Coordinates of C-alpha atoms and ligand atoms in Angstrom, one line a residue:
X1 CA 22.7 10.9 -5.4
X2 CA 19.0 9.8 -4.9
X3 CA 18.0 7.5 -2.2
X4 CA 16.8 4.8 -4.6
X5 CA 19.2 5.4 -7.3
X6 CA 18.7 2.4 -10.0
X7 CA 16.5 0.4 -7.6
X8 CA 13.5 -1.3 -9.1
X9 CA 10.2 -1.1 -7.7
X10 CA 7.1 -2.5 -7.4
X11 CA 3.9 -0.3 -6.0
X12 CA 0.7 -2.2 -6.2
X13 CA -2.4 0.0 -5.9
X14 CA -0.4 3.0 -7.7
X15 CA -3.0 4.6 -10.0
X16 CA -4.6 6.4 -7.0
X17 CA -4.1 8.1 -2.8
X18 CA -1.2 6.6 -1.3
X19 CA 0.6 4.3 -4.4
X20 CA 0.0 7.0 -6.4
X21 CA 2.2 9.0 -3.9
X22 CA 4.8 6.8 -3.4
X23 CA 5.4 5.9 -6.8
X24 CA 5.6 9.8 -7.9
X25 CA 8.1 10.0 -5.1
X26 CA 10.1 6.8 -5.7
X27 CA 10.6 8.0 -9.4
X28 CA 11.8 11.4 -8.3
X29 CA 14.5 9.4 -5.8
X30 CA 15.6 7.5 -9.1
X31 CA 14.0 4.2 -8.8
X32 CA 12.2 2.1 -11.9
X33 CA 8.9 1.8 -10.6
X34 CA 6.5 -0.9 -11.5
X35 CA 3.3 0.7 -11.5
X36 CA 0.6 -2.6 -10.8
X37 CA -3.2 -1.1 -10.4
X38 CA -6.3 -2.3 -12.1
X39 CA -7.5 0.6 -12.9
X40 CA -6.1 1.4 -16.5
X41 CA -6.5 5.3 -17.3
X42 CA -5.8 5.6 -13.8
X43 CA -2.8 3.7 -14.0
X44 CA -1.5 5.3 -17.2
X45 CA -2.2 9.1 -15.9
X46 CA 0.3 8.2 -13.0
X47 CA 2.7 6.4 -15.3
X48 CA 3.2 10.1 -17.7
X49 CA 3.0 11.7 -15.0
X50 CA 6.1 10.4 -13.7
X51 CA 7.2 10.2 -17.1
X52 CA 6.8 13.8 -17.9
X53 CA 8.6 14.7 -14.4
X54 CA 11.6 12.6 -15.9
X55 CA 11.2 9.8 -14.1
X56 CA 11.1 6.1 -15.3
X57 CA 8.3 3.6 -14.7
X58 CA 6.1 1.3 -16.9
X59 CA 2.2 0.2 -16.2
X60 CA 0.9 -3.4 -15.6
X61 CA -2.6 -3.5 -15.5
X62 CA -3.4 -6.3 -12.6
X63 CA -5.7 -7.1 -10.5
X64 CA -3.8 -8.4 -7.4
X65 CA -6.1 -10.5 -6.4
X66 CA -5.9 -12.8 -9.7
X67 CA -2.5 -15.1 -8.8
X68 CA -2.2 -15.6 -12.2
X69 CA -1.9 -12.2 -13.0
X70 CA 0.0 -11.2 -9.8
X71 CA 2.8 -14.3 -10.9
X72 CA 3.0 -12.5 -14.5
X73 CA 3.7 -8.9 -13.2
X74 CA 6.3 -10.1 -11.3
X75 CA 7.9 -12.1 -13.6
X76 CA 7.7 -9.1 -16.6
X77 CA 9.5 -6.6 -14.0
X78 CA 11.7 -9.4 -13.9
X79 CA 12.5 -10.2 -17.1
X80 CA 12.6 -6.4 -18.3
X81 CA 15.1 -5.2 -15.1
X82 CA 16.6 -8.4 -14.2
X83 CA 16.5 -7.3 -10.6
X84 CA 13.0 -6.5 -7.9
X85 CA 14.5 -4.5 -5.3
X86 CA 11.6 -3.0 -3.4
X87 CA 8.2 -4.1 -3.0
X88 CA 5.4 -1.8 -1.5
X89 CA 2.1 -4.1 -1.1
X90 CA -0.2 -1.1 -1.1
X91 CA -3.5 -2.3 -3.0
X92 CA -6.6 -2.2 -0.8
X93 CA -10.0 -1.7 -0.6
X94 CA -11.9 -0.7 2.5
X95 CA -15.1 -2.0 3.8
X96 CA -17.7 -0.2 6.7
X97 CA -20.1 -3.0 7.4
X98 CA -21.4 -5.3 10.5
X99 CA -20.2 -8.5 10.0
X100 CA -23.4 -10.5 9.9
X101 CA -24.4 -8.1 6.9
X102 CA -21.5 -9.2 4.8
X103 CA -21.7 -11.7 2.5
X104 CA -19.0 -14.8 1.9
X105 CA -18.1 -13.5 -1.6
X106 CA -17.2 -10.0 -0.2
X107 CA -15.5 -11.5 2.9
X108 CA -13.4 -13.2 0.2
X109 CA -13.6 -10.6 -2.3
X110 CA -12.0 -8.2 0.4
X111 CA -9.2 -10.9 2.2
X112 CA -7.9 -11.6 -1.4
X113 CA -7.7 -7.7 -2.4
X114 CA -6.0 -6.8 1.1
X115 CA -4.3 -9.9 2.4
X116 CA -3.9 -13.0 -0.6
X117 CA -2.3 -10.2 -2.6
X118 CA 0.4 -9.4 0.2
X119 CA 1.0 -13.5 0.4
X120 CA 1.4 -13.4 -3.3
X121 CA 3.5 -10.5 -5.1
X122 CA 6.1 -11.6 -1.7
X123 CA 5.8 -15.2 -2.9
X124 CA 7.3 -14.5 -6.3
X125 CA 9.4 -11.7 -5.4
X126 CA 11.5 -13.1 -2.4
X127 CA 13.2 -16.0 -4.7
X128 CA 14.5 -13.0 -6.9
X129 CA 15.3 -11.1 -4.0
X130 CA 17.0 -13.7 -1.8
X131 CA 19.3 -14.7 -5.4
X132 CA 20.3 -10.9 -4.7
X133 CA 20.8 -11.3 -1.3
X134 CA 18.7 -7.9 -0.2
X135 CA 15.5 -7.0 -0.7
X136 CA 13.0 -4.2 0.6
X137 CA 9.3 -5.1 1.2
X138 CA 6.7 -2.7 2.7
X139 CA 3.1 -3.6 3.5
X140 CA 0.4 -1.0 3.7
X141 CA -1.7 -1.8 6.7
X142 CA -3.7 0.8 8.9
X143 CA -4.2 1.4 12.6
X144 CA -7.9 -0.6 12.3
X145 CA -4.9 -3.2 12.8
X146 CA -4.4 -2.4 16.1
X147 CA -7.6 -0.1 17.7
X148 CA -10.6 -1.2 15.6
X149 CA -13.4 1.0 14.9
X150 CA -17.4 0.4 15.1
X151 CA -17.9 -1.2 11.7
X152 CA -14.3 -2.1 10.8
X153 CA -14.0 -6.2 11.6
X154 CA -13.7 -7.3 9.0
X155 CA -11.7 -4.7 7.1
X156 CA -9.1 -5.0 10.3
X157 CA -8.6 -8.4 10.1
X158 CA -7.3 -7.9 6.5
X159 CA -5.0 -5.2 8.4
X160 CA -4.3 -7.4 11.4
X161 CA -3.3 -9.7 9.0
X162 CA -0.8 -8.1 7.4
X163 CA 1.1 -7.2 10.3
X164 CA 0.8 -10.7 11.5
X165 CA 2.8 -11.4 8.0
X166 CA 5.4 -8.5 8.1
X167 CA 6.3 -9.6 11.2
X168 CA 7.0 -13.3 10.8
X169 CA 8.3 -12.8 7.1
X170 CA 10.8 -10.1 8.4
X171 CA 12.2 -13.4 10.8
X172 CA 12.0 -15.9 7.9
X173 CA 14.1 -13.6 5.5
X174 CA 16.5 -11.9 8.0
X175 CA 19.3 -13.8 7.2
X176 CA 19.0 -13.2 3.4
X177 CA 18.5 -9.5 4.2
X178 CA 15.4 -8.9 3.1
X179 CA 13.6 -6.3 5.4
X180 CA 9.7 -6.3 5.3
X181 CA 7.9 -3.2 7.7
X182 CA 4.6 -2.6 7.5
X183 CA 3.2 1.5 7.7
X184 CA 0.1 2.1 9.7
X185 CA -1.5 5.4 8.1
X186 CA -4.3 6.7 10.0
X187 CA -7.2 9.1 8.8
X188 CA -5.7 10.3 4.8
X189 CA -6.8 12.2 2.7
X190 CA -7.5 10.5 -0.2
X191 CA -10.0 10.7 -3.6
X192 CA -12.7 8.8 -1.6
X193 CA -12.4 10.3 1.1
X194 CA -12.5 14.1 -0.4
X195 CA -15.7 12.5 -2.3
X196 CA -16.8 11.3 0.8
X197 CA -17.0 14.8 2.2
X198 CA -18.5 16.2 -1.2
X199 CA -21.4 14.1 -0.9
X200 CA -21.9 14.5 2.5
X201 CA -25.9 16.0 3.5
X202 CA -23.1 18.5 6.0
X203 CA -19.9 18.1 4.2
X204 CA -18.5 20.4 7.2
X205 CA -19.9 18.7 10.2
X206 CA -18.2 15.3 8.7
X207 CA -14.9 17.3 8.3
X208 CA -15.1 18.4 11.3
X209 CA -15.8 15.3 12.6
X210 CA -13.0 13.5 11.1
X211 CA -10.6 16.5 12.3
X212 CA -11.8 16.5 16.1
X213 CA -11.2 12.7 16.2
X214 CA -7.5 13.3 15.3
X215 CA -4.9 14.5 18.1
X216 CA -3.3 16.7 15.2
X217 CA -6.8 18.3 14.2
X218 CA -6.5 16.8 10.9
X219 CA -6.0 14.0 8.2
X220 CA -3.2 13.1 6.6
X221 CA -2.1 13.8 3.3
X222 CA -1.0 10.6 0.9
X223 CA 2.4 12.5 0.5
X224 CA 3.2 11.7 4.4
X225 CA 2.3 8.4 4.1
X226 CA 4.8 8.1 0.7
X227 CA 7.7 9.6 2.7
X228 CA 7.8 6.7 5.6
X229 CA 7.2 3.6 2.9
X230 CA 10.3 5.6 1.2
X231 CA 12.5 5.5 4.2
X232 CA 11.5 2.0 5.1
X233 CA 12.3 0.9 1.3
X234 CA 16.1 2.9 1.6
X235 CA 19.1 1.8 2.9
X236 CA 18.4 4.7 5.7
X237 CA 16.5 2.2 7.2
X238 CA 18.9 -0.6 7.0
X239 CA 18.5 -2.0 10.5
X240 CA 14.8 -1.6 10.4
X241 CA 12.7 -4.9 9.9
X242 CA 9.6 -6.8 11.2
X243 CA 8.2 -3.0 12.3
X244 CA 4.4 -1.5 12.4
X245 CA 4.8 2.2 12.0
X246 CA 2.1 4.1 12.3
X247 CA 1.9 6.9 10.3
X248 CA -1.7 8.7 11.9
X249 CA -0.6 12.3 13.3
X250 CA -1.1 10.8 16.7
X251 CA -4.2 8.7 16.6
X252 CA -3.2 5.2 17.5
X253 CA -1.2 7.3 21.2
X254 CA -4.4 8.8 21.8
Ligands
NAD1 P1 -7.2 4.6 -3.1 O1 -8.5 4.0 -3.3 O2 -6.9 6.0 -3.4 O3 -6.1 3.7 -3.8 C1 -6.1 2.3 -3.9 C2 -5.7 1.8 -5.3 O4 -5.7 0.4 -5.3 C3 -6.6 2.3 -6.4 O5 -5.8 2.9 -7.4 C4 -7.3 1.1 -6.8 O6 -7.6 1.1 -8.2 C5 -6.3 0.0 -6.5 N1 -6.9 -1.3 -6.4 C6 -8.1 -1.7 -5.7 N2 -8.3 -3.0 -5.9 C7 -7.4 -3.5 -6.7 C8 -7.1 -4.7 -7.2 N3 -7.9 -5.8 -7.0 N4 -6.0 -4.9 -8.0 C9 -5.2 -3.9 -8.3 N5 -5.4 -2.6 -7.8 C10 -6.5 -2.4 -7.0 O7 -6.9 4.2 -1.5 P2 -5.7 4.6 -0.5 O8 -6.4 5.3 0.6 O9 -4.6 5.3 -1.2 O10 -5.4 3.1 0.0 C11 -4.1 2.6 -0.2 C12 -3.9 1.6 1.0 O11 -3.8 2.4 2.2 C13 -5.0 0.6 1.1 O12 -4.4 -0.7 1.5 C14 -5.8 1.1 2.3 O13 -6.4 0.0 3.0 C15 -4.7 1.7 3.1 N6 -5.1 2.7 4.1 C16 -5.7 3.9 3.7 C17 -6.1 4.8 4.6 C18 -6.8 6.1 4.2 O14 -7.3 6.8 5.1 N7 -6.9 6.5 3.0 C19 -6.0 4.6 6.0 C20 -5.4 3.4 6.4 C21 -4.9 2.5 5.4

């Protein structure tokens, strides 16, 4: 028996890093994952890879910031499975950049990517959910929610945000047992960051940057981030709602 034996999924942001991760792993614990990214031969890469590991899932090519497009990739999981059991809101984009330097369009560019898109795949998921009468919702945030960085306002407030939401959904939906968390990963290793560190004039000196700044000595990899949205989305972690987990190797303690 698999922890998410016949569930169905949604991952937003799962062509790449940490959706990616967590929809690999939620297809090896048996779930039907709903594979939402914008990024189509990204997208479809993760989908045969899951499918070639003899796992189930199926692509939707959205951009979660579109509602439109957010509403019909709910509704298609919907109408295929007849059932959402788990949402992860992963989708994100970051942004490094003094806030009298950014402009209104990417203020609003990044709030709909990170935030509206949380708002909106748990607005038309949690009617389906609460006909049910259970329901699993995880949102990605990150610990910029909590200890911001030089650079980082207005990327945390996206973050800050969404653990403003997770907490006060998790009250509103209690009673029809619908759990929302949110996971706070810290430094990961991800794509962007490995390219990052590539392009770097002293690719070693920013490793070794990003290492000394972690209590553990080093980033995380996407894989530990996947196994806490997976406990938080299983019935292990059925007296768990309204929580901020951080999943950082120490950071957010230090
Ligand atoms: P990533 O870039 O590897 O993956 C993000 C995915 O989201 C990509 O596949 C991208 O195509 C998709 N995406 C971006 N905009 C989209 C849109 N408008 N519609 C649909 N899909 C879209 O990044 P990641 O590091 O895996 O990030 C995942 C989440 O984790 C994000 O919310 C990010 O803020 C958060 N996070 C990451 C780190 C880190 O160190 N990597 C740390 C803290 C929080």
């Amino acid at each position: 028996m698999t922890l998410l034996d016949q569930r169905v999924a949604i991952v937003t942001g799962a062509a790449s890093g940490i959706g990616k991760a967590t929809s690999l792993l939620f297809a090896e614990q048996g779930a039907i994952v709903g594979l939402v990214d914008i990024h189509e031969t990204k997208g479809q890469q993760t989908l045969e890879q899951i499918q070639k590991a003899g796992g189930r899932a199926f692509f939707m090519q959205t951009d979660v910031s579109n509602p439109d497009l957010v509403r019909s990739a709910v509704e298609q999981t919907y109408a295929k499975y007849g059932r959402i059991d788990i949402l992860v809101n992963n989708a994100g984009i970051g942004m490094q950049k003094l806030l009298h330097t950014v402009s209104e369009e990417e203020w609003e560019r990044l709030h709909h990517t990170n935030l509206r898109s949380v708002f909106l795949f748990s607005k038309y998921c949690i009617p389906y959910m609460m006909d049910a009468g259970k329901g699993a919702i995880v949102n990605v945030s990150s610990v910029q929610a909590e200890a911001t960085q030089k650079h980082f306002s207005v990327y945390a407030s996206t973050k800050g945000g969404i653990n403003a939401l997770t907490r006060g959904m998790a009250i509103d939906y209690a009673r029809n047992n619908i759990r929302v968390n949110a996971v706070m990963p810290g430094c990961i290793y991800t794509d962007d960051l490995h390219r990052s560190i590539e392009n770097h004039e002293n690719p070693e000196a920013l490793k070794q940057f990003i290492e000394t700044m972690q209590p553990m000595y080093r980033a995380g990899q996407p894989e530990e981030v996947a196994q806490l949205i997976l406990f938080l989305s299983s019935d292990m972690a059925s007296f768990i709602t309204g929580s901020c987990h951080t999943v950082d190797g120490g950071y957010l303690a230090q």
